[in-house]
């Protein structure tokens, strides 16, 4: 009908999908980390290292999701 075909998801739709994705991922991640911590053998230093890594590595898989939701590749850079 119109001359402009739909371009895909709008920014609010992308943000909503990313929000749900992040919540689901974090729920699964927390369950996995607590399960792994239950079988972790070692002392306090081992637990400290494990939780330090687990507490920082959760962001690595979320960064591409946030980039997609904000459509960073689709934005044109101004000079």
Backbone as a ProteinNet text record, in pm:
[ID]
protein_1_A
[PRIMARY]
XXXXXXXXXXXXXXXXXXXXXXXXXXXXXXXXXXXXXXXXXXXXXXXXXXXXXXXXXXXXXXXXXXXXXXXXXXXXXXX
[TERTIARY]
80.8	0	86.1	180.4	267.6	396.5	473.5	598.7	711	699.7	804.4	771.8	852.8	828.8	871.1	814.1	854	1001.3	1071.8	1215.6	1249.4	1154.4	1183.3	1126	1191.8	1143.5	1178.7	1088.2	1116.1	1204.3	1257.1	1345.8	1276	1153.6	1086.3	1062.8	1034.5	1016.9	1147.6	1256.2	1387.7	1422.9	1395.6	1427	1344.9	1218.4	1133.3	1183	1219.2	1271.9	1402.6	1489.7	1616.9	1595.5	1499.7	1470.4	1426.6	1336.4	1291.2	1406.9	1486.4	1601.5	1702.8	1728.9	1824	1771.5	1642.9	1585.1	1591.1	1555.6	1560.3	1704.5	1796.7	1936.8	1990	1961.5	2013	1954	1827.5	1767.6	1839.4	1860.4	1930.4	2074.9	2138.8	2277.7	2292.2	2202.9	2209.7	2187.3	2091.8	2067.2	2190.5	2251.6	2370.2	2487.8	2508.4	2620.6	2600.7	2480.3	2456.9	2467.6	2430.1	2446.4	2594	2669.8	2813.6	2882.3	2837.4	2898.5	2874.3	2765.7	2736.7	2834	2889.8	2985.5	3129.5	3147.6	3281.1	3353.6	3470.7	3551.3	3669.9	3698.4	3810.4	3781.2	3871.1	3858.8	3796.3	3824.8	3767.2	3824.8	3951.6	4014.7	3952.4	3927.6	3863.5	3724.2	3649.1	3514.6	3521.2	3618.6	3634.7	3662.5	3752.3	3785.6	3664.9	3595.9	3478.7	3371.5	3338	3232	3275.9	3404.4	3453.7	3439.5	3476.3	3460.4	3313.5	3234.4	3091.3	3022.3	3066.2	3005	3040	3147.7	3185.9	3157	3158.4	3141.8	2998.2	2901.8	2762.9	2738.1	2818.2	2798.2	2843.6	2934.1	2989.4	2880.9	2792.1	2689.3	2577.7	2567.8	2460.2	2497.6	2624.9	2668.7	2616.3	2625.5	2568.8	2416.9	2348.6	2203.7	2169	2243.4	2220.2	2254.8	2363.3	2399.4	2291.1	2235.6	2127.2	2003.8	1972	1850	1858.2	1975.1	1992.4	2023.7	2038.1	2059.5	2182.6	2294.6	2415.7	2469	2456.2	2507.2	2424	2296.6	2208.3	2219.5	2280.1	2293.2	2408.5	2384.1	2489.3	2570.2	2700	2787.2	2794.5	2778.2	2790.4	2933	2977.9	3117.4	3127.2
-117.5	0	125.2	134.7	250.9	222	323.4	306.8	254	271.9	229.6	92.1	-10.4	-140.5	-137.8	-225.4	-226.7	-263.9	-194.6	-214	-319.1	-368.7	-464.5	-414.2	-450.6	-413.6	-268.7	-203.6	-67	-71.5	42.2	50.8	7	50.7	2	-149	-205.8	-350.5	-423.3	-372.7	-432.9	-425.1	-312.2	-296.2	-391.6	-411.5	-503.3	-647.3	-687.1	-822	-840.4	-739.9	-747.8	-755.2	-681.4	-682.7	-821.9	-881.7	-1017.8	-1115.7	-1100.3	-1188.3	-1178.8	-1058.5	-1039.1	-1102.1	-1084	-1140.9	-1293.2	-1352.2	-1498.4	-1548	-1480.9	-1521.7	-1514.9	-1406.2	-1392.7	-1497.1	-1532.2	-1636.8	-1769.9	-1806.2	-1931	-1925	-1811	-1795	-1810.8	-1750.1	-1759.9	-1903.8	-1971.8	-2112.2	-2196.7	-2173.5	-2249.7	-2222.7	-2097.6	-2062.5	-2120.9	-2113.3	-2169.3	-2321.5	-2384.6	-2529.7	-2567	-2491.8	-2517.3	-2490.7	-2391.2	-2359.2	-2470.6	-2544.2	-2653.9	-2769.3	-2788.6	-2897.7	-2848.6	-2722.3	-2664.2	-2709.4	-2767.5	-2811	-2717.2	-2677.5	-2588.1	-2499.2	-2409.1	-2321.1	-2187.8	-2094.2	-1961	-1888.8	-1912.9	-1847.5	-1897.9	-2027.9	-2084.2	-2025.8	-2015.9	-1957.9	-1811.4	-1738.7	-1598	-1581.4	-1661.8	-1654.2	-1693.4	-1800.4	-1846.2	-1738.2	-1680.5	-1579.8	-1448.1	-1417.4	-1297.5	-1313.3	-1431	-1455.9	-1461.8	-1531.4	-1543.6	-1407.8	-1323.7	-1192.3	-1094.6	-1120.7	-1030.2	-1087.2	-1218.4	-1279.3	-1281	-1250	-1250.2	-1141.9	-1037.8	-927.5	-956.8	-1052	-1079.8	-1121.4	-1216.3	-1250.6	-1146.9	-1057.2	-957.8	-838.1	-811.4	-695.8	-700.5	-814.5	-816.4	-795.6	-844.5	-826	-678.2	-609.7	-466.5	-388.5	-427.3	-360.8	-379.1	-499.7	-524.4	-442.5	-438	-368.3	-218.3	-164.2	-20.7	10.3	-93.9	-79.1	5.5	-26	52.2	44.3	-70.2	-85.2	-6.8	14.4	84.6	236.1	286.5	430.9	483.3	594.1	656	748.5	741.9	827.7	965.8	1067.6	1203.7	1251.2	1330.4	1378.1	1512.7
0	0	0	96.6	100.6	24.4	0.1	-72.3	16.6	147.6	239	298.5	267.3	328.4	475.5	557.9	698.2	712.5	800.9	816.5	921.8	993.4	1098.9	1229.6	1335.4	1467.9	1501	1569.3	1613.1	1737.6	1774.7	1890.6	2020	2047.4	2169.2	2168.5	2051.5	2043.5	2070.8	2015	2040.1	2188.2	2249.6	2392	2478.2	2443	2519.8	2506.2	2384.6	2362.9	2438.5	2434.7	2505.7	2656.6	2707.1	2850.8	2894.9	2820.7	2853.8	2839.7	2735.6	2715	2828	2875.1	2984.3	3112.5	3140.5	3262.3	3258.4	3143.5	3130.2	3142.4	3072.5	3079.7	3222.1	3292.3	3428.7	3522.3	3503.8	3585.3	3563.3	3436.6	3404.6	3454.2	3438.4	3480.4	3632.1	3707.5	3853.1	3898.5	3836.6	3870.9	3838.9	3724.3	3685.4	3779.5	3814.3	3902.5	4042	4093.6	4226.9	4225.5	4115.1	4103.8	4097.4	4019.8	4012.5	4145.4	4215.9	4345.5	4446.3	4429.7	4520.2	4507.3	4388.8	4368.3	4372	4399.3	4404.6	4530.7	4511.4	4624.9	4637.7	4754.3	4778.3	4897	4919.1	5034	4998.7	5085.5	5067.5	4946.8	4918.3	4802.7	4672.5	4664.7	4546.2	4527.5	4634.9	4627.3	4587.1	4640.1	4605.3	4455.9	4402.8	4260.6	4175.4	4215.3	4140.4	4134.7	4249.3	4251.3	4186.8	4193.3	4124.6	3973.4	3922.8	3779.2	3739.4	3818.2	3787.2	3793.2	3882.9	3897.5	3787	3715.7	3607.3	3469	3455.1	3323.2	3273.6	3358.4	3312.6	3208.4	3209.9	3116.7	2975.2	2959.3	2826.3	2726.2	2758.1	2659	2646.3	2741.9	2736.5	2649.1	2632.5	2553.7	2409.4	2338.2	2202	2199.7	2301.2	2308.3	2326.6	2410.4	2430.8	2303.7	2237.9	2111.9	2007.2	1999.6	1904.4	1940.5	2070	2111	2086.7	2095.1	2071.7	1926.4	1844.4	1701	1670.4	1737.6	1718.2	1575.8	1510.5	1374.6	1273.5	1306.2	1213.9	1222	1327.4	1342.4	1256.6	1192.8	1114	1202.6	1188	1266.7	1202.4	1282.6	1230.4	1247.6	1152.5	1155.9	1221
[MASK]
+++++++++++++++++++++++++++++++++++++++++++++++++++++++++++++++++++++++++++++++

